[in-house]
Short mmCIF file of C-alpha atoms in Angstrom, two decimals:
data_model
loop_
_atom_site.label_atom_id
_atom_site.label_comp_id
_atom_site.label_asym_id
_atom_site.label_seq_id
_atom_site.Cartn_x
_atom_site.Cartn_y
_atom_site.Cartn_z
CA MET A 242 163.48 -64.29 -24.00
CA ARG A 243 160.30 -62.28 -24.60
CA ARG A 244 158.36 -65.51 -24.88
CA VAL A 245 158.87 -66.44 -21.24
CA ALA A 246 157.81 -63.03 -19.95
CA ALA A 247 154.82 -62.86 -22.26
CA THR A 248 153.67 -66.32 -21.27
CA ALA A 249 153.88 -65.53 -17.58
CA ALA A 250 152.02 -62.25 -17.93
CA ALA A 251 149.48 -62.94 -20.64
CA VAL A 252 148.74 -66.64 -20.37
CA PHE A 253 149.02 -67.66 -16.74
CA GLY A 254 147.57 -64.41 -15.45
CA LEU A 255 144.53 -64.74 -17.66
CA LEU A 256 141.19 -64.28 -15.90
CA THR A 257 137.91 -63.54 -17.60
CA ALA A 258 135.15 -60.97 -17.79
CA GLY A 259 133.88 -60.15 -14.33
CA ALA A 260 135.36 -63.37 -12.95
CA GLU A 261 137.65 -63.52 -9.94
CA ALA A 262 139.20 -66.54 -8.31
CA GLN A 263 137.64 -67.58 -5.01
CA ASP A 264 140.13 -66.71 -2.26
CA LYS A 265 140.36 -70.26 -0.92
CA THR A 266 138.63 -73.32 -2.34
CA ALA A 267 138.80 -77.03 -1.49
CA LEU A 268 137.70 -79.76 -3.90
CA VAL A 269 136.94 -82.76 -1.71
CA GLY A 270 136.08 -86.42 -2.21
CA GLY A 271 136.63 -87.29 -5.88
CA ARG A 272 139.04 -89.69 -7.54
CA LEU A 273 141.92 -87.59 -8.84
CA ILE A 274 143.57 -88.51 -12.13
CA ASP A 275 146.32 -85.95 -11.73
CA GLY A 276 147.99 -86.10 -15.16
CA PHE A 277 151.25 -87.75 -14.11
CA GLY A 278 150.03 -91.14 -15.35
CA HIS A 279 150.28 -93.14 -12.16
CA ALA A 280 147.48 -94.64 -10.07
CA PRO A 281 144.58 -92.27 -9.34
CA ILE A 282 144.24 -90.76 -5.88
CA GLN A 283 141.07 -91.92 -4.17
CA ASN A 284 139.04 -89.55 -1.96
CA SER A 285 141.21 -86.63 -2.96
CA VAL A 286 141.50 -83.20 -1.41
CA ILE A 287 142.75 -80.29 -3.52
CA LEU A 288 143.41 -76.98 -1.77
CA ILE A 289 143.38 -73.87 -3.96
CA ASP A 290 144.43 -70.36 -2.95
CA GLY A 291 143.41 -67.79 -5.54
CA ASP A 292 144.42 -69.21 -8.93
CA THR A 293 146.97 -71.74 -7.64
CA ILE A 294 146.85 -75.25 -6.21
CA THR A 295 148.66 -75.24 -2.86
CA GLU A 296 148.27 -78.83 -1.61
CA VAL A 297 146.96 -82.18 -2.82
CA GLY A 298 146.15 -85.09 -0.54
CA THR A 299 143.30 -87.29 0.61
CA VAL A 300 140.53 -86.96 3.16
CA ASP A 301 142.66 -89.10 5.49
CA THR A 302 145.87 -87.12 5.10
CA LEU A 303 144.88 -83.50 4.41
CA ASP A 304 142.42 -81.51 6.47
CA VAL A 305 140.61 -78.57 4.94
CA PRO A 306 141.65 -75.50 6.94
CA PRO A 307 139.08 -72.99 8.17
CA GLY A 308 138.01 -70.34 5.70
CA TYR A 309 137.85 -72.54 2.59
CA GLU A 310 134.79 -72.93 0.42
CA VAL A 311 134.32 -76.70 0.12
CA ILE A 312 133.08 -78.06 -3.21
CA SER A 313 132.22 -81.75 -3.11
CA THR A 314 133.57 -83.94 -5.91
CA GLU A 315 132.22 -87.16 -4.37
CA GLY A 316 131.36 -89.71 -7.05
CA MET A 317 133.39 -87.84 -9.64
CA ASP A 318 136.64 -88.25 -11.52
CA VAL A 319 138.76 -85.11 -11.22
CA LEU A 320 141.33 -84.24 -13.91
CA PRO A 321 143.49 -81.37 -15.10
CA GLY A 322 141.70 -79.12 -17.57
CA LEU A 323 141.83 -80.47 -21.12
CA TRP A 324 143.86 -79.03 -23.98
CA GLU A 325 142.52 -78.73 -27.50
CA ALA A 326 145.79 -78.79 -29.41
CA HIS A 327 144.41 -77.99 -32.87
CA ALA A 328 141.52 -75.55 -32.91
CA HIS A 329 140.40 -72.96 -35.45
CA LEU A 330 138.61 -70.29 -33.46
CA GLN A 331 137.80 -68.30 -36.59
CA LEU A 332 135.68 -71.24 -37.83
CA THR A 333 132.46 -72.57 -36.35
CA GLY A 334 131.46 -75.51 -38.55
CA HIS A 335 130.40 -73.69 -41.73
CA ALA A 336 130.97 -75.78 -44.86
CA ASP A 337 131.80 -73.02 -47.38
CA TYR A 338 135.20 -71.48 -46.60
CA PRO A 339 135.28 -68.77 -49.32
CA HIS A 340 131.78 -67.64 -48.27
CA TRP A 341 132.81 -67.63 -44.61
CA GLN A 342 135.92 -65.55 -45.19
CA ALA A 343 134.09 -63.07 -47.41
CA ASN A 344 131.11 -62.58 -45.10
CA TYR A 345 132.43 -63.04 -41.57
CA PHE A 346 135.97 -61.66 -41.61
CA ASP A 347 134.81 -58.50 -39.83
CA ARG A 348 133.01 -60.58 -37.21
CA PHE A 349 135.92 -62.80 -36.23
CA ALA A 350 137.28 -60.63 -33.42
CA ASP A 351 134.01 -59.57 -31.80
CA GLU A 352 131.66 -62.50 -32.41
CA ILE A 353 133.10 -65.66 -33.91
CA MET A 354 136.35 -66.18 -32.01
CA PRO A 355 134.95 -65.21 -28.56
CA ALA A 356 132.04 -67.63 -29.15
CA SER A 357 134.45 -70.42 -30.08
CA ALA A 358 136.53 -69.71 -26.98
CA VAL A 359 133.68 -69.89 -24.49
CA GLN A 360 132.30 -73.05 -26.13
CA LEU A 361 135.67 -74.75 -25.64
CA LEU A 362 135.89 -73.58 -22.05
CA LEU A 363 132.48 -74.97 -21.13
CA ALA A 364 133.46 -78.29 -22.73
CA GLY A 365 136.31 -78.57 -20.22
CA VAL A 366 139.05 -77.19 -22.47
CA THR A 367 141.06 -74.80 -20.30
CA SER A 368 143.97 -74.40 -22.76
CA THR A 369 143.92 -74.36 -26.54
CA ARG A 370 146.27 -73.94 -29.45
CA ASP A 371 144.63 -71.86 -32.17
CA LEU A 372 146.34 -72.80 -35.43
CA GLY A 373 145.45 -70.43 -38.21
CA ALA A 374 143.51 -67.15 -38.08
CA PRO A 375 143.90 -63.50 -39.11
CA LEU A 376 146.63 -61.80 -37.10
CA GLU A 377 144.73 -58.76 -35.89
CA ALA A 378 141.74 -60.82 -34.75
CA SER A 379 144.07 -63.29 -33.00
CA LYS A 380 145.96 -60.49 -31.28
CA SER A 381 142.73 -58.81 -30.22
CA LEU A 382 141.27 -62.00 -28.77
CA LYS A 383 144.42 -62.87 -26.87
CA GLU A 384 144.81 -59.39 -25.41
CA ARG A 385 141.16 -59.09 -24.36
CA ALA A 386 141.28 -62.49 -22.73
CA ALA A 387 144.46 -61.53 -20.87
CA ARG A 388 142.80 -58.32 -19.65
CA GLY A 389 139.85 -60.28 -18.32
CA GLU A 390 137.31 -58.96 -20.78
CA ILE A 391 136.11 -62.28 -22.25
CA PRO A 392 135.91 -65.87 -20.98
CA ALA A 393 138.36 -68.14 -22.78
CA PRO A 394 140.78 -71.01 -22.35
CA ARG A 395 144.44 -70.10 -22.03
CA LEU A 396 145.28 -69.12 -25.58
CA PHE A 397 148.39 -70.26 -27.46
CA MET A 398 148.05 -68.80 -30.93
CA SER A 399 149.72 -68.91 -34.33
CA GLY A 400 148.03 -66.19 -36.32
CA PRO A 401 148.16 -66.82 -40.09
CA PHE A 402 149.49 -69.96 -41.76
CA LEU A 403 152.86 -69.61 -43.47
CA GLN A 404 152.97 -71.41 -46.81
CA ALA A 405 154.34 -71.36 -50.35
CA GLU A 406 151.35 -69.96 -52.24
CA VAL A 407 148.01 -68.48 -51.23
CA ASP A 408 144.77 -68.05 -53.15
CA ASP A 409 143.23 -64.59 -53.10
CA TRP A 410 140.28 -65.52 -50.89
CA GLU A 411 142.64 -66.99 -48.25
CA LYS A 412 144.94 -63.99 -47.85
CA GLY A 413 143.28 -62.78 -44.66
CA TYR A 414 144.53 -65.75 -42.67
CA ARG A 415 147.31 -67.30 -44.79
CA TRP A 416 150.59 -65.66 -45.74
CA ALA A 417 152.74 -66.65 -48.71
CA VAL A 418 156.47 -66.77 -48.00
CA THR A 419 158.73 -65.99 -50.94
CA SER A 420 162.31 -65.98 -49.62
CA ALA A 421 164.41 -66.67 -46.55
CA GLY A 422 164.40 -62.98 -45.72
CA ASP A 423 160.63 -62.81 -46.10
CA ALA A 424 160.32 -65.90 -43.92
CA ARG A 425 162.27 -64.32 -41.08
CA ALA A 426 160.37 -61.03 -41.41
CA LYS A 427 156.99 -62.74 -41.21
CA VAL A 428 158.02 -64.83 -38.19
CA ARG A 429 159.26 -61.64 -36.56
CA THR A 430 155.88 -59.99 -37.22
CA LEU A 431 154.05 -62.91 -35.62
CA ASP A 432 156.34 -62.86 -32.62
CA GLU A 433 156.01 -59.12 -32.08
CA ALA A 434 152.22 -59.48 -32.22
CA GLY A 435 152.38 -61.93 -29.31
CA MET A 436 151.89 -65.19 -31.17
CA ASP A 437 153.35 -68.34 -29.57
CA ILE A 438 153.38 -70.76 -32.50
CA VAL A 439 154.24 -70.77 -36.20
CA LYS A 440 151.82 -72.78 -38.34
CA LEU A 441 153.76 -74.07 -41.36
CA ILE A 442 152.17 -75.94 -44.26
CA ASP A 443 153.31 -77.02 -47.73
CA GLN A 444 156.92 -76.95 -46.53
CA ASP A 445 157.70 -79.46 -49.28
CA LYS A 446 156.68 -76.87 -51.87
CA MET A 447 159.10 -74.25 -50.56
CA PRO A 448 162.81 -74.01 -51.32
CA LYS A 449 164.50 -75.86 -48.47
CA GLY A 450 166.31 -72.73 -47.30
CA VAL A 451 163.06 -70.80 -47.01
CA ALA A 452 161.34 -73.48 -44.92
CA ALA A 453 164.46 -73.85 -42.75
CA ALA A 454 164.56 -70.08 -42.17
CA ILE A 455 161.00 -70.18 -40.78
CA VAL A 456 161.92 -72.84 -38.23
CA ASP A 457 165.25 -71.27 -37.34
CA GLU A 458 163.79 -67.82 -36.76
CA ALA A 459 160.87 -69.20 -34.76
CA HIS A 460 163.14 -71.23 -32.50
CA LYS A 461 165.45 -68.26 -31.97
CA ARG A 462 162.43 -66.37 -30.69
CA GLY A 463 161.19 -69.14 -28.40
CA MET A 464 158.25 -70.03 -30.64
CA LYS A 465 157.09 -73.54 -31.45
CA VAL A 466 156.63 -74.73 -35.04
CA VAL A 467 153.78 -77.03 -36.02
CA ALA A 468 153.57 -78.36 -39.56
CA HIS A 469 151.13 -80.24 -41.73
CA SER A 470 151.87 -83.88 -42.48
CA HIS A 471 149.35 -84.58 -45.22
CA ARG A 472 151.96 -85.66 -47.79
CA PRO A 473 155.00 -87.86 -47.21
CA ASN A 474 157.25 -85.08 -48.48
CA GLU A 475 155.83 -82.66 -45.92
CA ILE A 476 157.00 -85.09 -43.24
CA ARG A 477 160.40 -85.66 -44.84
CA VAL A 478 161.08 -81.93 -45.16
CA GLY A 479 159.61 -81.19 -41.74
CA LEU A 480 161.99 -83.65 -40.12
CA GLU A 481 164.96 -82.17 -41.98
CA ILE A 482 164.22 -78.62 -40.88
CA GLY A 483 163.34 -79.56 -37.30
CA VAL A 484 159.65 -78.82 -36.76
CA ASP A 485 158.35 -79.56 -33.27
CA ASN A 486 154.96 -81.07 -33.99
CA PHE A 487 153.20 -82.62 -37.00
CA GLU A 488 149.46 -82.20 -37.54
CA HIS A 489 146.94 -84.63 -39.12
CA THR A 490 147.22 -88.09 -40.63
CA GLY A 491 147.14 -87.18 -44.32
CA LEU A 492 144.64 -86.09 -46.95
CA THR A 493 145.32 -89.00 -49.28
CA THR A 494 143.94 -92.50 -49.39
CA ALA A 495 147.29 -94.29 -49.20
CA PRO A 496 146.92 -97.25 -46.82
CA GLU A 497 149.99 -96.41 -44.72
CA TYR A 498 153.03 -94.16 -44.43
CA PRO A 499 155.97 -95.06 -46.70
CA ALA A 500 158.71 -97.16 -45.12
CA ASP A 501 161.35 -94.44 -45.43
CA VAL A 502 159.12 -91.95 -43.60
CA ILE A 503 158.62 -94.36 -40.72
CA ALA A 504 162.35 -95.06 -40.63
CA ALA A 505 163.03 -91.32 -40.45
CA LEU A 506 160.48 -90.91 -37.65
CA ARG A 507 162.11 -93.75 -35.71
CA GLU A 508 165.49 -92.10 -36.14
CA ARG A 509 164.12 -88.78 -34.90
CA THR A 510 162.42 -90.28 -31.85
CA ALA A 511 165.57 -92.26 -31.04
CA THR A 512 167.51 -89.00 -30.64
CA GLY A 513 164.86 -87.04 -28.73
CA ARG A 514 166.99 -85.07 -26.29
CA ILE A 515 169.66 -84.34 -28.87
CA ALA A 516 167.04 -83.23 -31.42
CA GLY A 517 165.29 -80.91 -28.96
CA GLY A 518 162.89 -83.20 -27.12
CA PRO A 519 160.09 -85.57 -28.13
CA LEU A 520 158.54 -85.43 -31.57
CA TYR A 521 154.88 -84.54 -31.15
CA TRP A 522 152.01 -85.54 -33.41
CA THR A 523 148.39 -84.37 -33.39
CA PRO A 524 146.50 -87.01 -35.42
CA THR A 525 143.05 -85.28 -35.66
CA VAL A 526 141.26 -88.53 -36.54
CA GLU A 527 137.84 -88.24 -34.94
CA GLY A 528 136.24 -86.13 -37.66
CA LEU A 529 137.31 -88.66 -40.27
CA TRP A 530 136.29 -91.67 -38.24
CA ASN A 531 132.89 -90.29 -37.20
CA PHE A 532 131.93 -88.74 -40.54
CA ASP A 533 129.76 -91.61 -41.78
CA ARG A 534 128.05 -91.76 -38.39
CA THR A 535 127.25 -88.08 -38.65
CA VAL A 536 125.77 -88.61 -42.11
CA ALA A 537 123.69 -91.54 -40.85
CA ASN A 538 122.58 -89.67 -37.74
CA PRO A 539 123.08 -85.90 -38.07
CA GLU A 540 121.13 -85.16 -34.90
CA LYS A 541 124.21 -83.83 -33.12
CA LEU A 542 124.36 -81.03 -35.69
CA ASP A 543 121.11 -79.75 -34.16
CA GLY A 544 122.67 -79.41 -30.70
CA GLU A 545 122.48 -76.11 -28.85
CA CYS A 546 125.99 -75.92 -27.40
CA TRP A 547 127.64 -74.71 -30.62
CA LYS A 548 125.26 -71.78 -30.94
CA ARG A 549 126.37 -70.07 -27.74
CA GLY A 550 127.70 -66.58 -28.44
CA LEU A 551 126.72 -66.55 -32.12
CA LYS A 552 124.17 -64.22 -33.69
CA PRO A 553 120.94 -65.66 -35.14
CA ASP A 554 121.95 -64.93 -38.73
CA THR A 555 125.31 -66.64 -38.19
CA ILE A 556 123.60 -69.70 -36.78
CA ALA A 557 121.14 -69.84 -39.69
CA ASP A 558 123.95 -69.54 -42.22
CA ILE A 559 125.92 -72.40 -40.62
CA GLU A 560 122.82 -74.58 -40.47
CA GLN A 561 122.00 -74.13 -44.16
CA SER A 562 125.61 -74.88 -45.14
CA ILE A 563 125.53 -78.32 -43.49
CA ALA A 564 121.90 -79.23 -44.24
CA GLU A 565 123.11 -82.12 -46.43
CA PRO A 566 126.08 -83.50 -44.46
CA GLY A 567 126.73 -86.35 -46.88
CA GLN A 568 127.07 -84.06 -49.91
CA LEU A 569 129.84 -81.68 -48.88
CA GLY A 570 132.77 -81.28 -51.24
CA TYR A 571 135.02 -80.85 -48.21
CA THR A 572 134.43 -84.45 -47.14
CA ARG A 573 134.25 -86.27 -50.47
CA LEU A 574 137.43 -88.28 -49.79
CA THR A 575 136.66 -88.96 -46.14
CA PRO A 576 135.02 -92.39 -46.64
CA LEU A 577 138.15 -93.50 -48.52
CA ARG A 578 140.49 -92.11 -45.87
CA LYS A 579 138.76 -93.75 -42.92
CA PRO A 580 140.10 -97.28 -43.59
CA THR A 581 143.69 -95.95 -43.49
CA LEU A 582 143.47 -94.48 -39.99
CA LYS A 583 144.05 -97.53 -37.81
CA ARG A 584 147.19 -98.52 -39.67
CA LYS A 585 148.59 -94.99 -39.61
CA ILE A 586 147.94 -94.60 -35.90
CA GLU A 587 149.61 -97.97 -35.34
CA GLN A 588 152.65 -96.88 -37.38
CA LEU A 589 152.97 -93.59 -35.52
CA ARG A 590 152.74 -95.29 -32.13
CA GLU A 591 155.35 -97.85 -33.15
CA ALA A 592 157.61 -95.04 -34.36
CA GLY A 593 157.58 -93.48 -30.90
CA VAL A 594 155.95 -90.10 -31.50
CA VAL A 595 154.11 -88.42 -28.62
CA PHE A 596 150.44 -87.86 -29.37
CA LEU A 597 148.56 -84.66 -28.54
CA ILE A 598 144.79 -84.39 -28.51
CA GLY A 599 143.57 -82.01 -31.21
CA THR A 600 140.69 -82.16 -33.62
CA ASP A 601 140.71 -79.39 -36.25
CA SER A 602 137.81 -78.04 -34.22
CA GLY A 603 135.80 -75.50 -36.19
CA ILE A 604 136.05 -77.12 -39.64
CA PRO A 605 132.79 -78.17 -41.36
CA MET A 606 130.45 -79.93 -38.88
CA LYS A 607 133.17 -79.95 -36.20
CA PHE A 608 131.87 -77.80 -33.37
CA HIS A 609 134.12 -76.63 -30.56
CA CYS A 610 131.82 -77.96 -27.87
CA GLN A 611 131.81 -81.51 -29.28
CA SER A 612 135.17 -82.31 -30.79
CA THR A 613 137.80 -82.82 -28.07
CA TRP A 614 136.07 -85.60 -26.16
CA ASN A 615 135.30 -87.36 -29.45
CA GLU A 616 139.00 -87.48 -30.33
CA MET A 617 139.79 -89.03 -26.96
CA ASP A 618 136.97 -91.55 -27.36
CA VAL A 619 138.06 -92.68 -30.85
CA LEU A 620 141.69 -93.07 -29.80
CA VAL A 621 140.70 -95.25 -26.83
CA ARG A 622 137.71 -97.14 -28.17
CA VAL A 623 138.74 -97.63 -31.81
CA MET A 624 142.50 -97.16 -32.04
CA GLY A 625 143.36 -99.08 -28.88
CA VAL A 626 145.49 -96.39 -27.25
CA PRO A 627 145.58 -96.94 -23.45
CA VAL A 628 143.17 -94.60 -21.73
CA MET A 629 145.79 -93.09 -19.40
CA ASP A 630 148.00 -92.34 -22.42
CA VAL A 631 145.10 -90.55 -24.08
CA ILE A 632 144.37 -88.51 -20.95
CA ARG A 633 148.02 -87.49 -20.72
CA ALA A 634 147.90 -86.54 -24.41
CA ALA A 635 145.05 -84.19 -23.51
CA VAL A 636 146.49 -82.64 -20.34
CA TYR A 637 150.19 -83.27 -19.67
CA TRP A 638 152.01 -83.53 -22.98
CA PRO A 639 150.56 -80.36 -24.53
CA ALA A 640 151.86 -78.39 -21.56
CA VAL A 641 155.31 -79.97 -21.98
CA MET A 642 155.27 -79.33 -25.72
CA MET A 643 154.43 -75.65 -25.23
CA GLY A 644 157.04 -75.28 -22.48
CA VAL A 645 154.56 -74.46 -19.72
CA GLU A 646 154.67 -77.67 -17.69
CA ASP A 647 155.78 -75.72 -14.60
CA GLU A 648 152.34 -74.10 -14.52
CA LEU A 649 149.95 -76.43 -16.33
CA GLY A 650 149.32 -80.06 -17.20
CA THR A 651 148.86 -81.73 -13.80
CA VAL A 652 146.83 -81.24 -10.65
CA SER A 653 149.68 -80.74 -8.21
CA ALA A 654 150.97 -78.19 -5.75
CA GLY A 655 152.20 -75.00 -7.38
CA LYS A 656 150.25 -75.47 -10.63
CA LYS A 657 147.46 -73.23 -11.81
CA ALA A 658 144.02 -74.38 -10.71
CA ASP A 659 142.77 -75.59 -14.10
CA ILE A 660 140.59 -78.53 -13.08
CA ILE A 661 137.59 -80.40 -14.45
CA ALA A 662 135.40 -83.11 -12.96
CA VAL A 663 132.86 -85.54 -14.38
CA GLU A 664 130.37 -87.94 -12.80
CA GLY A 665 131.50 -91.54 -13.22
CA ASP A 666 134.56 -93.55 -14.22
CA VAL A 667 136.38 -91.98 -17.17
CA LEU A 668 139.09 -94.66 -17.12
CA GLU A 669 136.40 -97.16 -18.07
CA TYR A 670 134.12 -94.86 -20.06
CA ILE A 671 136.15 -92.05 -21.58
CA ASN A 672 133.11 -90.74 -23.45
CA LEU A 673 131.72 -89.45 -20.15
CA LEU A 674 133.82 -86.40 -20.98
CA GLN A 675 131.08 -85.35 -23.40
CA HIS A 676 129.27 -84.06 -20.29
CA VAL A 677 131.85 -82.30 -18.14
CA ASP A 678 130.12 -81.38 -14.88
CA PHE A 679 132.67 -79.03 -13.35
CA VAL A 680 135.08 -76.60 -14.99
CA MET A 681 137.57 -74.41 -13.12
CA LYS A 682 140.27 -72.31 -14.74
CA GLY A 683 142.66 -70.26 -12.67
CA GLY A 684 140.54 -70.83 -9.58
CA VAL A 685 137.38 -69.49 -11.26
CA VAL A 686 134.43 -71.88 -11.57
CA TYR A 687 132.79 -71.66 -15.00
CA LYS A 688 130.59 -74.73 -14.77
CA ARG A 689 129.16 -76.51 -11.75
CA ASP A 690 126.75 -79.43 -11.53
CA GLY A 691 126.73 -79.45 -15.31
CA VAL A 692 125.42 -75.89 -15.52
CA PRO A 693 127.39 -72.84 -16.73
CA VAL A 694 128.06 -70.30 -13.99
CA GLU A 695 126.72 -67.36 -15.94
CA GLU A 696 128.05 -64.61 -13.66
CA ASN A 697 131.59 -65.75 -14.54
CA LEU A 698 130.92 -65.92 -18.29
#
């Protein structure tokens, strides 16, 4: 199908502005957590030719051949590049959505989305799923990244949301679907524009045949379907029509998922291969869990990393919109939702869904350079998810979900050289990922010794 060819050409071949892969590179000495989930490899050696890993071994079993540039990873944990499975590149933390859409729509393609992309990349995110943005801006960003004009993670994009009804101010990035024929036509438009994913919301508010037509047409075209799971009925309908991946843990303050929903999830995960593979879930809990901490100590909102690539007036506008972080209408229910999160995560784990790491990065006060590691930290430290499971949710499972595990997701021979490294022991202290020291994507080094490599950016 077109999807396979497009992925090979536009995603895996993606380099960035003025950046070329070193001919031959060896990463030597670090502890490799390769993404497969088994014991780490001590004193690892990773040989890279161009944009591809050719061999993996240890200093005792694999010599570095002549002609390689050797980069020491001694004292570091080495991992596959992270995925951010739920980003909004058109957003950069501003708290007033109607204002943002009205005043920045014409800046999305040239300023906002490229800035979001490079911020993710420098945070160690080498692949991202962008779930909801104007189609032309999404298409432009993806094509320029594929041509090597801008630095970016590997981009898996949805373009506009598909939903039952859309307010006037949202129409630039959300499309209303009115019939089964309209559903198929809009999916076809997304596919022909090069989008990889369909972002479906409010599927419980659509006639069942309309929602089913979206999923059916997307799957015929090799596209993945992700769907909101804020309301129990969104989950019920989503399971019936066969979505691939649910997003979020719910907007309501209900203390847990209803029993029939959990029973349906258990039934779906019990028939994984028959139903088309695992059922994936992107919880996006860190923003909810950390909200009161941000209100109590908003110092992180003054950080510099989220300003990279943005114009001074954009930065000033974002800053004024979040000047009173505890008074935003967007977050008024958050303190009531926080106590529900542990139980919901427990229910989802018991039901057998496969977690992906995603954060809603870009929403109010959620900056692209800060969000992904926070999600991993909350899942490990608060929710009790084993650290290796969380790492695999950030590197391996997203690649499987998107059908690109032959190229991404692990540090192993034949995979693309998307690799990060951090000083210290991330299996003990996962929050060390807030300071990624080394970032390589496709054999190109974008960050070294904690400092961006500006000539490659």
